[in-house]
mmCIF file of C-alpha atoms in Angstrom:
data_model
loop_
_atom_site.group_PDB
_atom_site.id
_atom_site.type_symbol
_atom_site.label_atom_id
_atom_site.label_comp_id
_atom_site.label_asym_id
_atom_site.label_seq_id
_atom_site.Cartn_x
_atom_site.Cartn_y
_atom_site.Cartn_z
ATOM 1 C CA MET A 1 75.690 -77.871 -33.333
ATOM 2 C CA ASN A 2 79.321 -76.825 -33.772
ATOM 3 C CA ALA A 3 80.553 -73.868 -35.857
ATOM 4 C CA ALA A 4 81.595 -76.054 -38.829
ATOM 5 C CA SER A 5 78.142 -77.672 -39.055
ATOM 6 C CA ALA A 6 76.413 -74.289 -38.850
ATOM 7 C CA ALA A 7 78.606 -72.927 -41.641
ATOM 8 C CA ALA A 8 77.851 -75.974 -43.805
ATOM 9 C CA ASP A 9 74.092 -75.602 -43.217
ATOM 10 C CA THR A 10 74.306 -71.921 -44.155
ATOM 11 C CA ALA A 11 76.184 -72.712 -47.387
ATOM 12 C CA VAL A 12 73.674 -75.396 -48.386
ATOM 13 C CA SER A 13 70.666 -73.184 -47.716
ATOM 14 C CA ARG A 14 72.007 -70.203 -49.671
ATOM 15 C CA PRO A 15 69.808 -69.730 -52.808
ATOM 16 C CA LEU A 16 71.482 -70.410 -56.135
ATOM 17 C CA PRO A 17 71.158 -68.104 -59.174
ATOM 18 C CA GLU A 18 67.904 -68.783 -60.970
ATOM 19 C CA SER A 19 68.050 -70.986 -64.045
ATOM 20 C CA GLY A 20 66.524 -70.081 -67.413
ATOM 21 C CA ALA A 21 63.313 -72.010 -66.652
ATOM 22 C CA THR A 22 62.906 -70.277 -63.258
ATOM 23 C CA ALA A 23 63.636 -66.897 -64.821
ATOM 24 C CA GLN A 24 60.791 -67.380 -67.287
ATOM 25 C CA MET A 25 58.363 -67.944 -64.380
ATOM 26 C CA ASN A 26 59.671 -64.978 -62.368
ATOM 27 C CA PRO A 27 58.963 -61.607 -64.077
ATOM 28 C CA ASN A 28 61.433 -59.877 -61.760
ATOM 29 C CA VAL A 29 64.392 -61.853 -63.157
ATOM 30 C CA VAL A 30 65.846 -60.692 -66.470
ATOM 31 C CA ARG A 31 68.131 -62.943 -68.496
ATOM 32 C CA ALA A 32 71.276 -61.938 -70.390
ATOM 33 C CA LEU A 33 73.141 -63.663 -73.209
ATOM 34 C CA ILE A 34 76.885 -63.199 -73.661
ATOM 35 C CA ALA A 35 77.802 -62.585 -77.305
ATOM 36 C CA ALA A 36 80.895 -61.747 -79.297
ATOM 37 C CA ASP A 37 81.272 -58.176 -80.492
ATOM 38 C CA LYS A 38 81.319 -59.441 -84.099
ATOM 39 C CA GLU A 39 80.082 -62.771 -85.398
ATOM 40 C CA THR A 40 79.139 -64.098 -88.809
ATOM 41 C CA THR A 41 78.735 -67.210 -90.927
ATOM 42 C CA LEU A 42 81.151 -67.347 -93.840
ATOM 43 C CA ALA A 43 79.417 -68.506 -97.034
ATOM 44 C CA ALA A 44 80.940 -70.015 -100.171
ATOM 45 C CA PRO A 45 81.481 -67.240 -102.763
ATOM 46 C CA MET A 46 81.522 -69.844 -105.560
ATOM 47 C CA ALA A 47 80.707 -73.453 -106.299
ATOM 48 C CA GLY A 48 83.771 -75.661 -106.256
ATOM 49 C CA ARG A 49 86.084 -78.058 -104.444
ATOM 50 C CA ILE A 50 87.960 -76.970 -101.316
ATOM 51 C CA THR A 51 91.694 -77.528 -101.781
ATOM 52 C CA GLU A 52 93.013 -75.653 -98.752
ATOM 53 C CA LEU A 53 91.510 -75.422 -95.269
ATOM 54 C CA ASN A 54 93.467 -73.318 -92.782
ATOM 55 C CA MET A 55 91.030 -73.376 -89.880
ATOM 56 C CA SER A 56 89.706 -75.834 -87.328
ATOM 57 C CA LEU A 57 87.290 -75.702 -84.423
ATOM 58 C CA GLY A 58 88.478 -73.068 -81.938
ATOM 59 C CA SER A 59 91.470 -71.976 -84.022
ATOM 60 C CA SER A 60 92.509 -68.308 -84.037
ATOM 61 C CA PHE A 61 93.128 -66.107 -87.059
ATOM 62 C CA ALA A 62 93.991 -62.513 -87.927
ATOM 63 C CA ALA A 63 92.132 -60.185 -90.265
ATOM 64 C CA GLY A 64 93.203 -60.856 -93.852
ATOM 65 C CA ASP A 65 94.380 -64.430 -93.247
ATOM 66 C CA THR A 66 93.382 -66.952 -95.933
ATOM 67 C CA LEU A 67 90.993 -69.317 -94.173
ATOM 68 C CA LEU A 68 89.993 -71.436 -97.148
ATOM 69 C CA ALA A 69 90.809 -71.812 -100.843
ATOM 70 C CA PHE A 70 88.983 -73.434 -103.770
ATOM 71 C CA ASP A 71 90.300 -75.168 -106.863
ATOM 72 C CA CYS A 72 90.777 -72.114 -109.079
ATOM 73 C CA ALA A 73 92.328 -73.511 -112.270
ATOM 74 C CA GLU A 74 89.341 -72.612 -114.464
ATOM 75 C CA ASN A 75 88.990 -69.079 -113.093
ATOM 76 C CA LEU A 76 92.715 -68.405 -113.471
ATOM 77 C CA ALA A 77 92.571 -69.646 -117.072
ATOM 78 C CA ARG A 78 89.699 -67.249 -117.826
ATOM 79 C CA ALA A 79 91.697 -64.399 -116.313
ATOM 80 C CA LYS A 80 94.678 -65.277 -118.541
ATOM 81 C CA ILE A 81 92.480 -65.322 -121.650
ATOM 82 C CA ALA A 82 90.945 -61.957 -120.730
ATOM 83 C CA ARG A 83 94.361 -60.355 -120.300
ATOM 84 C CA ALA A 84 95.491 -61.700 -123.686
ATOM 85 C CA GLU A 85 92.354 -60.369 -125.407
ATOM 86 C CA LEU A 86 92.870 -56.970 -123.817
ATOM 87 C CA LYS A 87 96.444 -56.889 -125.056
ATOM 88 C CA GLY A 88 95.229 -57.635 -128.605
ATOM 89 C CA ALA A 89 92.523 -54.964 -128.392
ATOM 90 C CA ARG A 90 95.059 -52.361 -127.319
ATOM 91 C CA GLU A 91 97.392 -53.285 -130.178
ATOM 92 C CA ASN A 92 94.503 -52.992 -132.627
ATOM 93 C CA TYR A 93 93.490 -49.602 -131.248
ATOM 94 C CA SER A 94 97.057 -48.357 -131.479
ATOM 95 C CA ALA A 95 97.279 -49.496 -135.111
ATOM 96 C CA LYS A 96 93.938 -47.888 -136.041
ATOM 97 C CA SER A 97 95.028 -44.628 -134.403
ATOM 98 C CA ARG A 98 98.214 -44.566 -136.491
ATOM 99 C CA LEU A 99 96.240 -45.307 -139.663
ATOM 100 C CA ARG A 100 93.820 -42.464 -138.913
ATOM 101 C CA ALA A 101 96.777 -40.112 -138.596
ATOM 102 C CA LEU A 102 97.753 -41.212 -142.114
ATOM 103 C CA LYS A 103 94.153 -40.741 -143.344
ATOM 104 C CA ALA A 104 93.968 -44.528 -143.871
ATOM 105 C CA ALA A 105 91.296 -45.231 -141.249
ATOM 106 C CA GLY A 106 88.107 -43.448 -140.287
ATOM 107 C CA ASP A 107 86.788 -42.323 -136.930
ATOM 108 C CA VAL A 108 84.305 -45.199 -136.804
ATOM 109 C CA GLU A 109 87.070 -47.788 -137.031
ATOM 110 C CA VAL A 110 89.092 -46.066 -134.317
ATOM 111 C CA ASN A 111 86.066 -45.726 -132.027
ATOM 112 C CA LEU A 112 85.182 -49.404 -132.469
ATOM 113 C CA ALA A 113 88.764 -50.340 -131.621
ATOM 114 C CA LEU A 114 88.583 -48.164 -128.492
ATOM 115 C CA ALA A 115 85.285 -49.827 -127.503
ATOM 116 C CA SER A 116 87.001 -53.220 -127.801
ATOM 117 C CA VAL A 117 89.677 -51.982 -125.382
ATOM 118 C CA ASP A 118 87.026 -50.855 -122.897
ATOM 119 C CA LYS A 119 85.301 -54.222 -123.208
ATOM 120 C CA GLY A 120 88.616 -55.982 -122.641
ATOM 121 C CA VAL A 121 89.263 -53.944 -119.495
ATOM 122 C CA GLY A 122 85.852 -54.988 -118.177
ATOM 123 C CA GLN A 123 86.521 -58.638 -118.957
ATOM 124 C CA VAL A 124 89.855 -58.508 -117.120
ATOM 125 C CA GLU A 125 88.230 -56.897 -114.075
ATOM 126 C CA LEU A 126 85.433 -59.490 -114.099
ATOM 127 C CA SER A 127 87.822 -62.429 -114.423
ATOM 128 C CA GLN A 128 90.016 -61.012 -111.643
ATOM 129 C CA ALA A 129 86.980 -60.658 -109.359
ATOM 130 C CA GLN A 130 86.072 -64.280 -110.064
ATOM 131 C CA ALA A 131 89.635 -65.371 -109.340
ATOM 132 C CA ASP A 132 89.602 -63.449 -106.055
ATOM 133 C CA GLU A 133 86.565 -65.497 -104.985
ATOM 134 C CA CYS A 134 88.750 -68.607 -104.967
ATOM 135 C CA THR A 135 90.018 -67.658 -101.499
ATOM 136 C CA VAL A 136 88.076 -66.758 -98.363
ATOM 137 C CA LYS A 137 89.891 -64.295 -96.108
ATOM 138 C CA ALA A 138 89.167 -63.440 -92.483
ATOM 139 C CA PRO A 139 87.164 -60.194 -92.141
ATOM 140 C CA PHE A 140 88.425 -59.568 -88.586
ATOM 141 C CA ASP A 141 90.630 -61.031 -85.845
ATOM 142 C CA GLY A 142 88.819 -63.935 -84.247
ATOM 143 C CA ARG A 143 88.244 -67.630 -83.692
ATOM 144 C CA VAL A 144 86.286 -70.431 -85.329
ATOM 145 C CA ALA A 145 83.107 -71.267 -83.411
ATOM 146 C CA ARG A 146 81.865 -73.954 -85.806
ATOM 147 C CA LEU A 147 83.203 -75.558 -88.970
ATOM 148 C CA HIS A 148 80.711 -76.751 -91.595
ATOM 149 C CA VAL A 149 83.047 -78.196 -94.263
ATOM 150 C CA LYS A 150 86.074 -80.438 -94.765
ATOM 151 C CA GLN A 151 89.088 -80.224 -97.026
ATOM 152 C CA TYR A 152 88.511 -81.594 -100.572
ATOM 153 C CA GLN A 153 84.751 -81.297 -100.115
ATOM 154 C CA GLY A 154 82.671 -79.844 -102.934
ATOM 155 C CA VAL A 155 80.258 -77.070 -102.004
ATOM 156 C CA ASN A 156 77.602 -75.016 -103.750
ATOM 157 C CA LEU A 157 77.456 -71.242 -104.021
ATOM 158 C CA GLY A 158 76.258 -69.762 -100.725
ATOM 159 C CA ALA A 159 76.853 -72.915 -98.676
ATOM 160 C CA PRO A 160 77.887 -72.181 -95.049
ATOM 161 C CA LEU A 161 81.612 -72.690 -94.464
ATOM 162 C CA ALA A 162 82.239 -71.678 -90.854
ATOM 163 C CA ASP A 163 80.792 -69.654 -87.990
ATOM 164 C CA ILE A 164 83.372 -67.180 -86.703
ATOM 165 C CA ILE A 165 83.440 -64.760 -83.769
ATOM 166 C CA SER A 166 85.728 -61.841 -83.064
ATOM 167 C CA ASN A 167 88.370 -61.612 -80.365
ATOM 168 C CA GLY A 168 88.239 -58.883 -77.790
ATOM 169 C CA PRO A 169 85.566 -57.651 -75.396
ATOM 170 C CA LEU A 170 82.302 -59.554 -75.158
ATOM 171 C CA LYS A 171 78.898 -57.894 -74.950
ATOM 172 C CA LEU A 172 75.648 -58.703 -73.168
ATOM 173 C CA ARG A 173 72.278 -58.874 -74.902
ATOM 174 C CA ILE A 174 69.348 -58.253 -72.606
ATOM 175 C CA ASN A 175 65.592 -58.049 -73.202
ATOM 176 C CA ALA A 176 64.490 -55.735 -70.408
ATOM 177 C CA PRO A 177 60.924 -54.790 -69.421
ATOM 178 C CA SER A 178 59.904 -51.666 -71.307
ATOM 179 C CA HIS A 179 58.973 -49.828 -68.093
ATOM 180 C CA TRP A 180 62.693 -49.835 -67.223
ATOM 181 C CA LEU A 181 63.121 -47.096 -69.830
ATOM 182 C CA ARG A 182 62.056 -44.606 -67.147
ATOM 183 C CA THR A 183 65.276 -45.381 -65.284
ATOM 184 C CA LEU A 184 67.728 -46.880 -67.794
ATOM 185 C CA LYS A 185 70.589 -44.686 -68.968
ATOM 186 C CA LEU A 186 73.751 -45.277 -70.981
ATOM 187 C CA GLY A 187 76.630 -46.108 -68.655
ATOM 188 C CA MET A 188 74.336 -47.332 -65.866
ATOM 189 C CA PRO A 189 76.143 -50.032 -63.830
ATOM 190 C CA PHE A 190 74.674 -53.467 -63.139
ATOM 191 C CA GLN A 191 75.749 -56.964 -62.158
ATOM 192 C CA VAL A 192 75.341 -60.135 -64.216
ATOM 193 C CA THR A 193 75.493 -63.572 -62.571
ATOM 194 C CA VAL A 194 76.671 -66.099 -65.152
ATOM 195 C CA ASP A 195 75.165 -69.575 -64.858
ATOM 196 C CA GLU A 196 78.203 -71.431 -66.176
ATOM 197 C CA THR A 197 80.686 -69.880 -63.726
ATOM 198 C CA GLY A 198 78.408 -69.097 -60.777
ATOM 199 C CA ARG A 199 80.107 -65.712 -60.421
ATOM 200 C CA SER A 200 78.826 -62.144 -60.680
ATOM 201 C CA TYR A 201 80.530 -59.608 -62.938
ATOM 202 C CA PRO A 202 80.324 -55.795 -62.999
ATOM 203 C CA SER A 203 78.909 -54.376 -66.219
ATOM 204 C CA LYS A 204 77.536 -51.179 -67.749
ATOM 205 C CA VAL A 205 74.765 -50.361 -70.214
ATOM 206 C CA SER A 206 76.357 -49.600 -73.600
ATOM 207 C CA ALA A 207 73.313 -49.355 -75.893
ATOM 208 C CA ILE A 208 69.540 -49.052 -75.606
ATOM 209 C CA GLY A 209 67.225 -50.268 -78.368
ATOM 210 C CA ALA A 210 65.393 -47.767 -80.555
ATOM 211 C CA ARG A 211 61.985 -49.455 -80.283
ATOM 212 C CA VAL A 212 59.863 -51.469 -77.872
ATOM 213 C CA ASP A 213 58.535 -54.931 -78.708
ATOM 214 C CA ALA A 214 54.814 -54.258 -78.264
ATOM 215 C CA ALA A 215 53.883 -57.920 -77.858
ATOM 216 C CA ALA A 216 56.514 -58.701 -75.217
ATOM 217 C CA GLN A 217 56.591 -55.168 -73.741
ATOM 218 C CA ALA A 218 60.376 -55.405 -73.772
ATOM 219 C CA VAL A 219 63.266 -53.354 -75.072
ATOM 220 C CA GLU A 220 66.631 -54.748 -76.160
ATOM 221 C CA ILE A 221 69.676 -53.340 -74.426
ATOM 222 C CA GLU A 222 73.374 -54.161 -74.652
ATOM 223 C CA GLY A 223 75.978 -54.113 -71.932
ATOM 224 C CA ARG A 224 79.755 -54.345 -71.623
ATOM 225 C CA PHE A 225 81.767 -56.004 -68.877
ATOM 226 C CA ASP A 226 83.731 -53.729 -66.589
ATOM 227 C CA GLY A 227 87.034 -55.553 -66.933
ATOM 228 C CA SER A 228 88.538 -58.581 -68.640
ATOM 229 C CA PHE A 229 87.359 -62.055 -67.613
ATOM 230 C CA PRO A 230 89.067 -64.815 -69.657
ATOM 231 C CA GLU A 231 86.775 -67.535 -68.306
ATOM 232 C CA LEU A 232 83.745 -66.051 -70.076
ATOM 233 C CA LEU A 233 82.773 -67.351 -73.515
ATOM 234 C CA ALA A 234 80.205 -66.287 -76.078
ATOM 235 C CA GLY A 235 76.977 -68.241 -75.629
ATOM 236 C CA MET A 236 77.047 -68.263 -71.828
ATOM 237 C CA SER A 237 74.029 -66.736 -70.096
ATOM 238 C CA GLY A 238 72.883 -65.499 -66.724
ATOM 239 C CA THR A 239 70.703 -63.081 -64.809
ATOM 240 C CA VAL A 240 71.126 -59.331 -64.503
ATOM 241 C CA HIS A 241 70.646 -57.225 -61.389
ATOM 242 C CA PHE A 242 70.196 -53.444 -61.657
ATOM 243 C CA PRO A 243 70.468 -51.635 -58.305
ATOM 244 C CA GLY A 244 67.486 -49.355 -57.950
ATOM 245 C CA ILE A 245 65.389 -51.183 -60.570
ATOM 246 C CA GLN A 246 65.067 -54.751 -59.229
#
């Protein structure tokens, strides 16, 4: 056998990282899930028709960007009415105050006029809050992981609009055997072999759960990658290897 054949045989016989099914059968293999630092599902703040959609699958956005807008004609009209009623209430209060100074109006009339002003202020604030719900703004810098709606579609209150994840460093979620707590410490280094890339990446423990799952005898821990690896995406998974534990 020549050197090339021997090298090929060695490469073929080298064991591959264990898959999720194998990991479940082997108690010495612990799985890890890669997740975004922040992730959420945006829900419709009102029932209405979508008139503006500024996001698509995988698109990026910055915190504060308008991702989606609803038909807001009715809400804006209510806000206009509320402002007009407040203006009238203030004029009435001003007139009653002048009349009281001339002994032509009593305290009750003035107090009722002032109450109408307070009510008007509340109505304006309520109508403005409803008008603000006509747009959905990005809560953080990130990307769209899944889009649930289309432009011009009508949706109900609370309907899912999009799943979004944050930019920046990813984290690892790991359910480790509870007996590891004897050894685990914040900052402890470990390696994670990612199934999708076939590569191992240096990482460190960044958080340790506050309780143990009694049924599974496991504790949740989080890790952070030691470095930036653009090829990694949220949702990938792999196996973790702690020197001195496994």
